[in-house]
Amino acid sequence: MAEKLSADEKLKLMRHSMAHVMAEAVLEMFPTAQIAIGPAIDNGFYYDFELPRQLVAEDLETVTEKMKEIIKSDRTFVRTEVSREEAREKFKDQKYKLELLDSIPEDETVTLYSQGIFTDLCRGPHVESTKQLRTDSFKLMSIAGAYWRGKETNPMLTRIYATAWENKKDLRLYIEKLADIEKRDHRRLGKELDLFSMHEEAGPGLVYWHPKGARIRQVIEDFWRSEHYKNGYEMVYTPHVGKSWLWETSGHLDFYHDGMYPPMVMDKADYYAKPMNCPFHIMIYNNSKHSYKELPFRWAELGTVYRYEKAGALHGLLRVRGFTQDDAHLFVTPEQMDEEILKVLKFSLKMLHSFGFQEIKAYLSTRPEKAVGELAKWDAATEALRKAIEAEGLDYDVDEGGGAFYGPKIDLKIKDAIGRQWQLSTVQFDFNLPERFNMTFTDRDGLEKRPYMIHRALLGSIERFFGVLLEHYAGAFPAWLAPEQVKIIPVGDNCFDYCKELEDKLRMEDFRVSADVSSDHMKVKIKNAQKDKVPYMLVVGEKEMESGEFSVRLRTGKQQQWGDYDAFVKKLHSIVNSHQIEL
RNA sequence: GCCAGAAUAGCUCAGGGGUAGAGCAACUCUCUCGUAAAGAGUAGGUCGUCGGUUCGAUUCCGACUUUUGGCUCCA
């Protein structure tokens, strides 16, 4: 403990020590409790217990009080090295600790940490005394179930999550951050802004896009398509269902059967809703023989797929059972691989930047133990990915052995407005499907060869991307994405006609605009437009009708003078076309 | 799927063994207004579904559905 610790390390030490204090408090309440593990985590700590009864919210208050007493009582954390036998004796009634003990490597010293009457099997280190902990900078957050050692077949333990900080102020800031996260929750915003819904009667995890949500989606998709054409892609459309032959051949029925919707029986054949688009694109490829001169093929599709996600895993738009992948498959010759990978990565970055994500990190996943495909191909593909990342100067991590069994991949994660990471793009080699579907092209030497197949999605899934975008902007979309860009607000009903004409003119300019000619008061109209987060409001009264000049009210509350109608239109076109984030 | 919560008007929520209430939204009327809430009135609910306990259940109990926070999973 002599060496200087960084602030992060100190916080971690404190959190971990807190976890011990919580375990002691829980043991005081339930002397027969079995204690499992209690590490420090990002925002605090948790501890897993097996308890004689279920916990209720009030129990957390009791535990909190007991923890405060323990902290105040200034107990020293004492470290002791013990033999395995001593440890075994000490924890003879703690089955999880005994299991942990068995998993400590033979050559490692077994250490115990005690404060007061509580002793835990622990590598440490800890603070010197509970005095160094604070009673006012932690909060028990929630009770959750967690499998022992994270394995589904193991017993379910009770986990208490807590957040802990260096001081009261940091705790307060964290609680405020949570409130901000809640405010930008896409499920909440989706309801408030009337963008989408899901329906108990109609099936969980299936999304209904309301007009305003659909409008935004349409803008995203139009942009997506036009960028794809610019980047040398072709669009394809494929069916939503396919006979079992397709999924037997692809291997999906073997590997992912549990994740597929059950079959529909028709004309004595089983049809499955598609969980992926790839086999369909391969059908198009295999429809005719191909020469090396035709490659590369870049075929894209906004393909809607259905996957059975476990009921407990569903989460708003971020985890659904039916979603649309912004999918594409590249079929390339070995010679084209490097260039195509670089191109697709550049394209991906361009796309993410266009939506306002600037901070992007790459994750390269390499060959796992169990894999299909020749080693040389894996190496070549992995190198192509790595070279592309480095050529783009991206910050990246390597997940050794983290690739799928069928190929290496790059995932791109963006950082949103409040610093959270989301994985969006993925670029994945596939050495499995070309074999299974016996895909070939005729090379210049007249021999039939396998093309490289690359699966990629830039936004991931439209639903998920939309959810992330919604949270990133907290519902206040930049003008080019906003479902409604301009709200015209008449001061009185004598300007209704003028406002409606203005609305028509702006609509002809391709703006999403409406005039609020309801009987509400002007202030109410502004309030409503504000609540809908419409970026621009034109308040129009006698003054404007006479002068022909508008003052633009931004959704931020600021007023701007953009000049007359023509100036307004020009300015707005430029903002929309450039995908400008600021208003 | 597993653990623990939740489900009351379109939305946000209060209530509680004797069949329900607020604010906002909606609708009607009045006000015609200069940059975030004008006034009055009306209507709106099998209290998620199905069972059980009870003279009586929206309230208590159970199952189911959906949902929230976790765990697991995520081609």
XYZ file of C-alpha atoms (C1' of nucleotides) in Angstrom:
658
model
C 0.000 0.000 0.000
C 3.058 2.211 0.108
C 3.122 3.021 -3.574
C 1.118 5.913 -4.955
C -2.126 4.852 -6.554
C -3.876 6.564 -9.402
C -7.299 8.027 -8.758
C -8.872 5.165 -10.679
C -7.041 2.554 -8.677
C -7.964 4.240 -5.425
C -11.602 4.268 -6.440
C -11.451 0.611 -7.359
C -9.818 -0.239 -4.054
C -12.488 1.661 -2.214
C -15.286 -0.011 -4.158
C -13.903 -3.452 -3.600
C -13.539 -2.746 0.112
C -17.116 -1.508 0.128
C -18.199 -4.816 -1.318
C -16.704 -6.562 1.700
C -18.501 -4.172 4.000
C -21.757 -4.950 2.222
C -21.131 -8.673 2.551
C -20.555 -8.223 6.267
C -23.782 -6.255 6.583
C -25.713 -8.923 4.722
C -24.188 -11.678 6.868
C -25.252 -9.777 9.965
C -28.797 -9.810 8.622
C -28.675 -13.383 7.400
C -26.062 -15.373 9.298
C -26.744 -18.431 7.141
C -26.220 -16.580 3.877
C -23.794 -18.096 1.406
C -21.465 -15.499 -0.010
C -20.112 -15.795 -3.523
C -18.137 -13.019 -5.184
C -18.103 -9.243 -4.854
C -15.945 -7.290 -7.275
C -15.626 -3.601 -8.065
C -17.287 -2.663 -11.336
C -17.440 0.448 -13.500
C -19.693 2.557 -11.351
C -19.464 0.775 -8.053
C -19.567 -2.803 -6.923
C -21.800 -5.802 -6.369
C -21.857 -8.882 -4.231
C -23.613 -12.177 -4.946
C -25.360 -14.088 -2.180
C -27.478 -17.129 -1.657
C -30.030 -15.976 0.886
C -32.645 -17.749 3.017
C -35.368 -15.530 1.596
C -36.075 -13.066 -1.209
C -34.897 -9.521 -0.735
C -37.297 -6.614 -0.877
C -36.544 -2.945 -1.415
C -36.672 -2.191 2.320
C -33.908 -4.705 2.901
C -31.572 -2.462 0.965
C -32.216 0.315 3.479
C -31.368 -2.023 6.327
C -28.198 -3.141 4.598
C -27.277 0.487 3.935
C -27.698 1.378 7.604
C -25.615 -1.572 8.710
C -22.924 -0.655 6.215
C -22.781 2.865 7.572
C -22.346 1.497 11.101
C -19.546 -0.757 9.956
C -17.812 2.091 8.157
C -18.089 4.365 11.182
C -16.762 1.703 13.523
C -13.326 2.085 11.956
C -12.438 -1.567 11.406
C -9.025 -2.428 10.042
C -8.689 -4.592 6.948
C -6.284 -7.326 7.987
C -4.542 -9.430 5.386
C -3.414 -12.945 6.318
C -1.744 -15.612 4.280
C -3.066 -19.037 5.065
C -2.626 -22.590 3.929
C -5.307 -24.234 1.859
C -6.286 -26.376 4.832
C -6.720 -23.362 7.077
C -8.791 -21.643 4.428
C -10.877 -24.754 3.920
C -11.570 -24.905 7.661
C -12.395 -21.209 7.790
C -14.938 -21.487 4.976
C -16.268 -24.936 5.723
C -19.811 -23.557 5.720
C -19.347 -21.433 2.621
C -19.733 -23.709 -0.375
C -19.026 -21.051 -2.976
C -15.858 -19.949 -1.225
C -14.703 -23.580 -1.129
C -15.302 -23.810 -4.860
C -13.334 -20.615 -5.419
C -10.557 -21.940 -3.216
C -10.283 -25.008 -5.433
C -9.891 -22.858 -8.485
C -6.919 -20.908 -7.128
C -3.774 -22.207 -8.877
C -1.546 -24.390 -6.694
C 1.391 -22.014 -6.796
C -0.603 -19.004 -5.708
C -0.712 -17.859 -2.110
C -4.128 -17.977 -0.504
C -4.948 -14.749 1.274
C -7.788 -13.701 3.517
C -8.983 -10.213 4.309
C -10.835 -9.525 7.521
C -12.526 -6.481 8.863
C -14.124 -6.968 12.264
C -15.810 -10.333 12.414
C -16.019 -10.674 8.630
C -13.444 -12.586 6.651
C -13.384 -13.051 2.931
C -11.280 -15.123 0.630
C -9.700 -12.389 -1.410
C -6.627 -11.461 -3.371
C -6.963 -7.866 -2.232
C -5.699 -5.293 -1.828
C -8.026 -3.200 0.288
C -8.042 0.105 2.070
C -6.421 0.033 5.468
C -9.534 0.690 7.460
C -13.228 1.212 6.981
C -12.521 4.730 8.200
C -11.201 5.467 4.717
C -14.605 4.689 3.266
C -17.413 7.193 3.224
C -20.953 6.786 4.414
C -22.334 9.408 2.037
C -20.899 8.506 -1.334
C -22.454 5.133 -2.021
C -25.949 3.932 -2.810
C -27.396 0.451 -3.120
C -29.071 0.471 -6.497
C -30.833 -2.764 -7.261
C -31.416 -6.402 -6.551
C -30.826 -8.745 -9.457
C -30.490 -12.413 -10.193
C -27.183 -13.722 -11.449
C -26.034 -17.246 -12.197
C -23.167 -18.516 -10.086
C -20.088 -17.978 -12.184
C -22.292 -16.706 -14.986
C -23.343 -20.162 -16.113
C -26.922 -20.745 -17.066
C -26.923 -24.240 -15.556
C -25.671 -23.012 -12.185
C -27.906 -21.849 -9.353
C -29.268 -18.330 -9.480
C -27.853 -16.098 -6.784
C -29.095 -12.773 -5.485
C -26.922 -9.888 -6.530
C -26.979 -6.481 -4.899
C -25.684 -3.714 -7.140
C -24.310 -0.555 -5.614
C -22.721 2.565 -6.928
C -19.864 4.149 -5.003
C -17.784 7.252 -5.526
C -14.978 9.158 -3.964
C -17.268 11.765 -2.477
C -20.826 12.885 -2.161
C -20.605 15.217 -5.122
C -19.441 12.504 -7.505
C -22.299 10.326 -6.340
C -24.713 13.145 -7.015
C -23.244 13.686 -10.474
C -23.624 9.998 -11.220
C -27.252 9.999 -10.112
C -27.814 13.037 -12.337
C -26.197 11.216 -15.226
C -28.592 8.348 -14.714
C -31.476 10.807 -14.862
C -30.097 12.139 -18.155
C -29.813 8.623 -19.521
C -33.406 8.022 -18.554
C -34.513 11.211 -20.271
C -32.874 10.188 -23.519
C -34.086 6.616 -23.335
C -35.276 5.795 -26.845
C -38.317 3.939 -25.533
C -39.448 7.018 -23.682
C -38.646 9.367 -26.569
C -40.305 7.028 -29.038
C -43.516 7.426 -27.086
C -43.171 11.146 -26.404
C -42.378 11.988 -30.024
C -44.836 9.430 -31.398
C -42.217 7.595 -33.438
C -42.921 3.906 -32.905
C -44.713 1.407 -30.733
C -44.860 -2.276 -29.893
C -47.942 -4.229 -29.028
C -48.612 -6.906 -26.485
C -51.505 -8.268 -28.535
C -49.443 -8.420 -31.692
C -46.240 -9.956 -30.437
C -43.264 -8.768 -28.429
C -40.109 -7.511 -30.103
C -41.929 -6.460 -33.263
C -41.826 -2.795 -34.118
C -44.578 -0.550 -35.497
C -43.206 2.587 -37.110
C -45.537 5.560 -36.789
C -45.610 8.236 -39.491
C -42.976 10.417 -37.864
C -40.676 7.511 -37.102
C -41.202 6.174 -40.600
C -40.294 9.566 -41.996
C -36.957 9.538 -40.241
C -36.370 5.942 -41.279
C -37.152 6.860 -44.855
C -34.593 9.664 -44.775
C -31.999 7.280 -43.375
C -32.797 4.653 -45.994
C -32.843 7.083 -48.918
C -29.472 8.415 -47.909
C -28.214 4.878 -47.401
C -29.317 3.787 -50.872
C -27.935 6.777 -52.643
C -24.570 6.358 -50.911
C -24.518 2.706 -51.875
C -25.056 3.469 -55.518
C -22.288 6.071 -55.312
C -20.022 3.418 -53.869
C -20.576 0.891 -56.611
C -23.210 -1.275 -54.958
C -26.272 -2.799 -56.567
C -29.529 -3.354 -54.729
C -31.230 -6.721 -54.553
C -34.522 -7.816 -53.070
C -35.037 -11.302 -51.709
C -37.934 -13.180 -50.106
C -38.697 -13.206 -46.396
C -39.020 -16.968 -46.202
C -37.176 -19.902 -47.656
C -37.557 -23.663 -47.745
C -35.624 -25.815 -45.339
C -33.176 -26.819 -48.103
C -31.746 -23.319 -47.934
C -31.170 -23.415 -44.195
C -29.906 -26.970 -44.197
C -27.379 -26.036 -46.844
C -26.350 -22.851 -45.081
C -26.037 -24.712 -41.807
C -28.348 -22.343 -39.959
C -30.696 -25.153 -39.049
C -27.787 -26.928 -37.395
C -26.112 -24.035 -35.650
C -28.832 -21.504 -34.974
C -31.951 -23.559 -34.914
C -32.917 -22.188 -31.489
C -32.687 -18.679 -32.805
C -35.019 -19.245 -35.738
C -38.774 -18.890 -35.855
C -40.382 -22.319 -36.174
C -41.277 -23.451 -39.685
C -44.470 -22.850 -41.618
C -45.672 -25.945 -43.418
C -46.902 -25.498 -46.946
C -47.192 -28.022 -49.804
C -45.423 -30.581 -47.622
C -42.386 -28.342 -47.304
C -41.053 -26.400 -44.314
C -40.582 -22.715 -44.847
C -38.571 -20.627 -42.403
C -38.645 -16.871 -41.876
C -35.146 -15.709 -42.699
C -32.757 -15.020 -39.839
C -30.147 -13.802 -42.346
C -30.030 -12.601 -45.915
C -26.810 -14.272 -47.017
C -28.199 -17.523 -48.416
C -30.561 -15.529 -50.621
C -27.782 -13.403 -52.029
C -25.834 -16.570 -52.695
C -28.795 -17.945 -54.618
C -28.534 -14.934 -56.880
C -24.813 -15.470 -57.264
C -25.228 -19.143 -58.050
C -27.911 -18.434 -60.592
C -25.225 -18.263 -63.256
C -21.541 -18.933 -63.766
C -19.212 -16.032 -63.083
C -15.960 -14.892 -64.553
C -13.227 -13.135 -62.590
C -13.936 -10.235 -64.942
C -17.337 -9.658 -63.349
C -16.106 -9.520 -59.777
C -16.321 -7.866 -57.399
C -20.051 -8.025 -56.793
C -21.387 -5.684 -54.163
C -24.994 -6.503 -53.440
C -26.930 -4.676 -50.797
C -30.347 -5.112 -49.336
C -32.300 -3.613 -46.488
C -33.316 -7.117 -45.557
C -35.805 -7.723 -42.820
C -34.956 -10.775 -40.761
C -36.621 -12.587 -37.904
C -34.814 -14.155 -35.007
C -36.143 -15.727 -31.883
C -34.610 -13.727 -29.073
C -35.193 -14.982 -25.564
C -38.095 -13.204 -23.916
C -35.910 -11.753 -21.187
C -33.448 -10.350 -23.698
C -35.837 -8.052 -25.570
C -35.162 -4.377 -25.075
C -36.954 -1.592 -26.916
C -35.530 -1.156 -30.401
C -32.113 -2.335 -29.345
C -33.030 -5.991 -29.102
C -36.001 -7.110 -31.147
C -37.310 -10.189 -32.921
C -37.855 -8.652 -36.342
C -35.404 -6.146 -37.732
C -33.952 -4.814 -40.928
C -30.278 -5.277 -41.561
C -28.520 -2.804 -43.805
C -26.901 -5.810 -45.299
C -24.515 -6.305 -48.187
C -22.379 -9.102 -49.462
C -19.181 -8.681 -51.371
C -17.985 -11.480 -53.599
C -14.400 -10.841 -54.586
C -11.326 -12.538 -56.013
C -8.275 -12.928 -53.764
C -6.537 -10.122 -55.682
C -9.387 -7.727 -55.018
C -9.691 -8.459 -51.330
C -7.360 -5.813 -49.896
C -8.827 -3.000 -51.927
C -12.407 -4.043 -51.263
C -11.843 -4.221 -47.532
C -10.308 -0.777 -47.470
C -13.196 0.555 -49.536
C -15.828 -0.917 -47.298
C -14.119 0.427 -44.200
C -13.894 3.909 -45.698
C -17.535 3.685 -46.678
C -18.483 2.639 -43.204
C -16.654 5.557 -41.626
C -18.189 7.997 -44.082
C -21.621 6.691 -43.191
C -21.117 6.935 -39.443
C -19.655 10.420 -39.746
C -22.662 11.532 -41.786
C -24.936 10.695 -38.886
C -22.861 12.729 -36.497
C -20.678 10.042 -34.932
C -17.111 11.246 -34.880
C -15.405 9.028 -32.344
C -15.001 5.555 -33.768
C -13.014 2.609 -32.545
C -12.306 -0.630 -34.369
C -12.215 -4.141 -32.962
C -10.434 -6.826 -34.935
C -11.456 -10.380 -34.115
C -9.177 -13.187 -35.217
C -9.409 -16.938 -35.701
C -10.926 -18.944 -32.861
C -9.846 -22.482 -31.918
C -12.708 -24.093 -33.739
C -12.898 -22.680 -37.218
C -13.580 -23.653 -40.789
C -11.445 -22.608 -43.760
C -7.809 -22.867 -44.664
C -5.334 -21.216 -42.362
C -3.721 -19.321 -45.242
C -7.051 -17.763 -46.137
C -7.661 -16.754 -42.546
C -4.257 -15.131 -42.395
C -4.734 -13.274 -45.658
C -8.191 -12.068 -44.652
C -7.090 -11.021 -41.186
C -4.174 -9.113 -42.666
C -6.465 -7.368 -45.124
C -8.623 -6.231 -42.231
C -5.685 -5.102 -40.165
C -4.097 -3.200 -43.062
C -7.356 -1.384 -43.729
C -7.740 -0.324 -40.097
C -4.172 0.931 -40.021
C -4.485 2.689 -43.360
C -7.420 4.611 -41.927
C -5.458 5.389 -38.788
C -8.190 3.990 -36.572
C -7.647 3.252 -32.934
C -8.212 -0.489 -32.525
C -8.137 -3.462 -30.217
C -7.507 -7.039 -31.247
C -9.704 -9.752 -29.858
C -7.479 -12.790 -30.413
C -9.621 -15.809 -31.163
C -12.756 -13.682 -30.953
C -13.871 -14.170 -34.537
C -16.790 -16.339 -35.584
C -15.949 -19.893 -36.624
C -16.403 -18.944 -40.265
C -14.171 -15.883 -40.555
C -12.353 -12.896 -39.025
C -14.098 -9.561 -38.676
C -13.891 -5.889 -37.866
C -16.521 -4.317 -35.661
C -16.796 -0.563 -35.387
C -18.041 1.040 -32.228
C -19.113 4.649 -32.008
C -19.243 6.861 -28.950
C -22.498 8.708 -28.445
C -23.160 12.182 -27.081
C -22.776 11.034 -23.484
C -19.811 8.778 -24.019
C -21.502 5.404 -24.331
C -20.148 2.936 -26.869
C -22.403 1.221 -29.375
C -21.397 -1.342 -31.919
C -22.816 -0.493 -35.328
C -20.753 -1.568 -38.318
C -19.390 -5.021 -38.885
C -17.276 -6.383 -41.731
C -17.005 -10.141 -41.692
C -15.309 -12.721 -43.845
C -17.168 -15.932 -44.457
C -15.264 -19.079 -45.370
C -18.196 -21.301 -44.606
C -21.043 -20.405 -46.923
C -19.066 -20.333 -50.209
C -18.072 -23.938 -49.471
C -21.515 -25.032 -48.419
C -23.139 -23.504 -51.485
C -20.244 -24.463 -53.699
C -19.748 -20.941 -55.028
C -17.234 -20.522 -57.816
C -15.895 -18.130 -60.386
C -13.724 -18.931 -63.383
C -10.320 -17.345 -63.030
C -8.072 -16.140 -65.882
C -6.286 -19.510 -65.852
C -9.583 -21.189 -66.664
C -9.845 -22.870 -63.283
C -12.915 -22.664 -61.091
C -12.094 -20.989 -57.809
C -13.884 -19.934 -54.662
C -14.625 -16.257 -54.302
C -14.044 -14.550 -50.981
C -17.334 -13.687 -49.391
C -17.606 -10.656 -47.147
C -20.668 -9.883 -45.143
C -21.076 -6.340 -43.943
C -23.540 -4.027 -42.278
C -22.794 -0.349 -41.792
C -25.570 0.704 -39.476
C -26.196 -2.788 -38.130
C -29.942 -2.942 -38.003
C -32.172 -0.020 -38.846
C -34.203 -0.489 -35.689
C -31.203 -0.589 -33.430
C -29.468 2.237 -35.281
C -32.577 4.344 -34.971
C -32.653 3.678 -31.230
C -29.013 4.655 -30.854
C -29.508 7.774 -32.969
C -32.530 8.751 -30.919
C -30.558 8.470 -27.686
C -27.524 10.198 -29.175
C -29.557 13.265 -30.132
C -31.954 12.913 -27.189
C -34.745 13.152 -29.759
C -33.563 16.520 -31.091
C -32.558 15.358 -34.558
C -30.493 17.567 -36.822
C -32.526 19.231 -39.529
C -31.779 16.685 -42.249
C -33.212 13.871 -40.104
C -35.969 15.675 -38.220
C -39.409 14.284 -39.096
C -40.671 17.833 -39.167
C -38.174 20.527 -40.055
C -40.197 23.701 -39.982
C -43.281 24.659 -38.016
C -45.073 27.762 -39.148
C -46.790 29.520 -36.297
C -49.340 32.206 -37.120
C -49.688 34.964 -34.593
C -53.408 35.317 -35.215
C -56.010 33.819 -37.525
C -55.722 36.747 -39.912
C -52.443 35.202 -41.073
C -53.734 31.636 -41.499
C -54.075 31.881 -45.266
C -50.663 33.404 -45.634
C -49.176 30.668 -43.422
C -50.833 27.919 -45.436
C -49.456 29.349 -48.635
C -46.052 29.512 -47.037
C -46.429 25.897 -45.982
C -47.251 24.819 -49.542
C -44.320 26.735 -50.960
C -41.860 25.241 -48.485
C -43.251 21.766 -49.061
C -42.626 22.205 -52.785
C -39.020 22.918 -51.797
C -38.945 19.409 -50.291
C -38.984 20.560 -46.720
C -40.973 18.737 -44.075
C -43.165 21.540 -42.869
C -46.571 22.286 -41.423
C -48.467 25.371 -40.374
C -50.223 25.170 -37.027
C -53.623 26.632 -37.855
C -55.329 25.160 -34.818
C -57.291 27.398 -32.481
C -54.588 27.239 -29.831
C -52.880 30.357 -28.636
C -49.580 31.210 -30.233
C -47.624 30.440 -27.096
C -49.184 27.010 -26.944
C -48.224 26.380 -30.547
C -44.654 27.274 -29.761
C -44.714 25.031 -26.748
C -46.050 22.135 -28.818
C -43.475 22.613 -31.559
C -40.831 22.794 -28.889
C -42.046 19.547 -27.329
C -41.911 17.894 -30.731
C -38.353 19.188 -31.039
C -39.004 20.796 -34.407
C -35.727 22.522 -35.249
C -37.113 25.669 -36.867
C -40.180 27.703 -36.071
C -41.398 30.566 -38.179
C -43.614 32.874 -36.211
C -45.634 34.783 -38.751
C -47.749 37.844 -38.041
C -48.584 41.148 -39.627
C -45.010 42.297 -39.371
C -43.751 39.363 -41.442
C -46.590 39.576 -43.934
C -45.695 43.170 -44.589
C -41.911 42.948 -44.605
C -41.582 39.460 -46.073
C -38.771 38.808 -43.612
C -38.999 36.067 -41.019
C -37.413 35.707 -37.699
C -36.521 32.069 -37.159
C -36.988 30.630 -33.718
C -34.628 27.717 -33.163
C -35.662 24.848 -30.940
C -32.916 25.987 -28.610
C -34.985 29.105 -27.958
C -32.619 31.347 -29.913
C -33.937 33.830 -32.469
C -32.206 34.271 -35.772
C -32.643 36.672 -38.639
C -32.147 34.818 -41.893
C -33.648 37.493 -44.085
C -36.493 37.041 -46.541
C -38.160 33.909 -47.890
C -35.519 33.203 -50.537
C -32.728 33.624 -48.029
C -34.502 31.294 -45.618
C -34.967 28.605 -48.261
C -31.375 28.862 -49.387
C -30.032 28.671 -45.874
C -32.232 25.714 -44.953
C -31.317 23.812 -48.104
C -27.672 24.260 -47.292
C -28.147 23.061 -43.706
C -30.113 20.001 -44.774
C -27.927 19.047 -47.709
C -24.734 19.294 -45.724
C -26.196 17.195 -42.903
C -25.222 19.978 -40.558
C -25.692 18.939 -36.945
C -26.034 22.424 -35.483
C -29.195 24.347 -36.222
C -35.159 -19.114 -20.655
C -33.705 -17.823 -15.235
C -34.064 -14.170 -10.651
C -36.583 -9.906 -8.729
C -40.089 -5.742 -9.549
C -44.311 -3.515 -12.368
C -49.216 -3.382 -15.087
C -55.282 1.791 -12.889
C -58.133 6.964 -18.748
C -54.340 8.277 -24.984
C -49.823 9.944 -21.597
C -47.703 10.711 -16.449
C -49.346 8.970 -11.981
C -52.507 8.783 -7.041
C -55.771 5.341 -4.549
C -57.472 1.028 -2.221
C -62.004 -5.826 0.150
C -68.091 -2.425 -0.799
C -67.303 -1.916 -8.895
C -62.377 4.533 -9.089
C -59.384 9.934 -9.019
C -55.754 14.143 -10.597
C -52.783 16.750 -14.237
C -51.796 16.830 -19.349
C -53.938 15.280 -24.077
C -58.996 14.817 -26.686
C -63.871 17.177 -27.741
C -67.322 21.770 -27.354
C -67.788 26.931 -26.422
C -65.549 31.779 -25.318
C -60.865 34.672 -26.051
C -57.668 36.366 -31.847
C -53.479 36.695 -29.068
C -45.891 38.564 -30.894
C -41.857 33.763 -29.179
C -42.580 27.394 -23.707
C -49.124 26.381 -20.906
C -56.007 31.953 -21.695
C -60.928 30.584 -19.435
C -65.258 27.417 -18.904
C -67.530 22.922 -19.856
C -67.944 17.682 -21.847
C -66.510 12.959 -22.612
C -63.242 9.162 -21.474
C -61.865 3.017 -17.423
C -64.419 -4.958 -17.615
C -58.225 -1.152 -12.809
C -53.404 -6.426 -18.427
C -55.970 -11.658 -19.111
C -57.876 -16.089 -16.871
C -58.809 -18.705 -12.496
C -59.167 -19.018 -6.896
C -60.523 -17.048 -1.827
C -64.855 -13.984 -0.285
C -71.657 -12.216 0.671
C -68.652 -8.988 -2.451
C -62.051 -8.604 -5.775
C -59.615 -3.396 -9.367
C -57.510 -4.318 -4.273
C -55.749 -10.721 -1.354
C -53.714 -15.550 -3.736
C -52.171 -18.386 -8.300
C -51.193 -18.959 -13.458
C -50.536 -16.533 -18.015
C -49.326 -12.120 -21.108
C -46.556 -7.794 -21.586
C -42.942 -4.821 -19.474
C -38.532 -2.979 -16.196
C -33.644 -4.075 -13.913
C -30.180 -7.986 -13.966
C -28.101 -13.030 -15.499
C -27.520 -15.997 -19.844
C -27.583 -15.472 -25.086
C -26.801 -12.331 -29.506
C -25.095 -16.019 -36.553
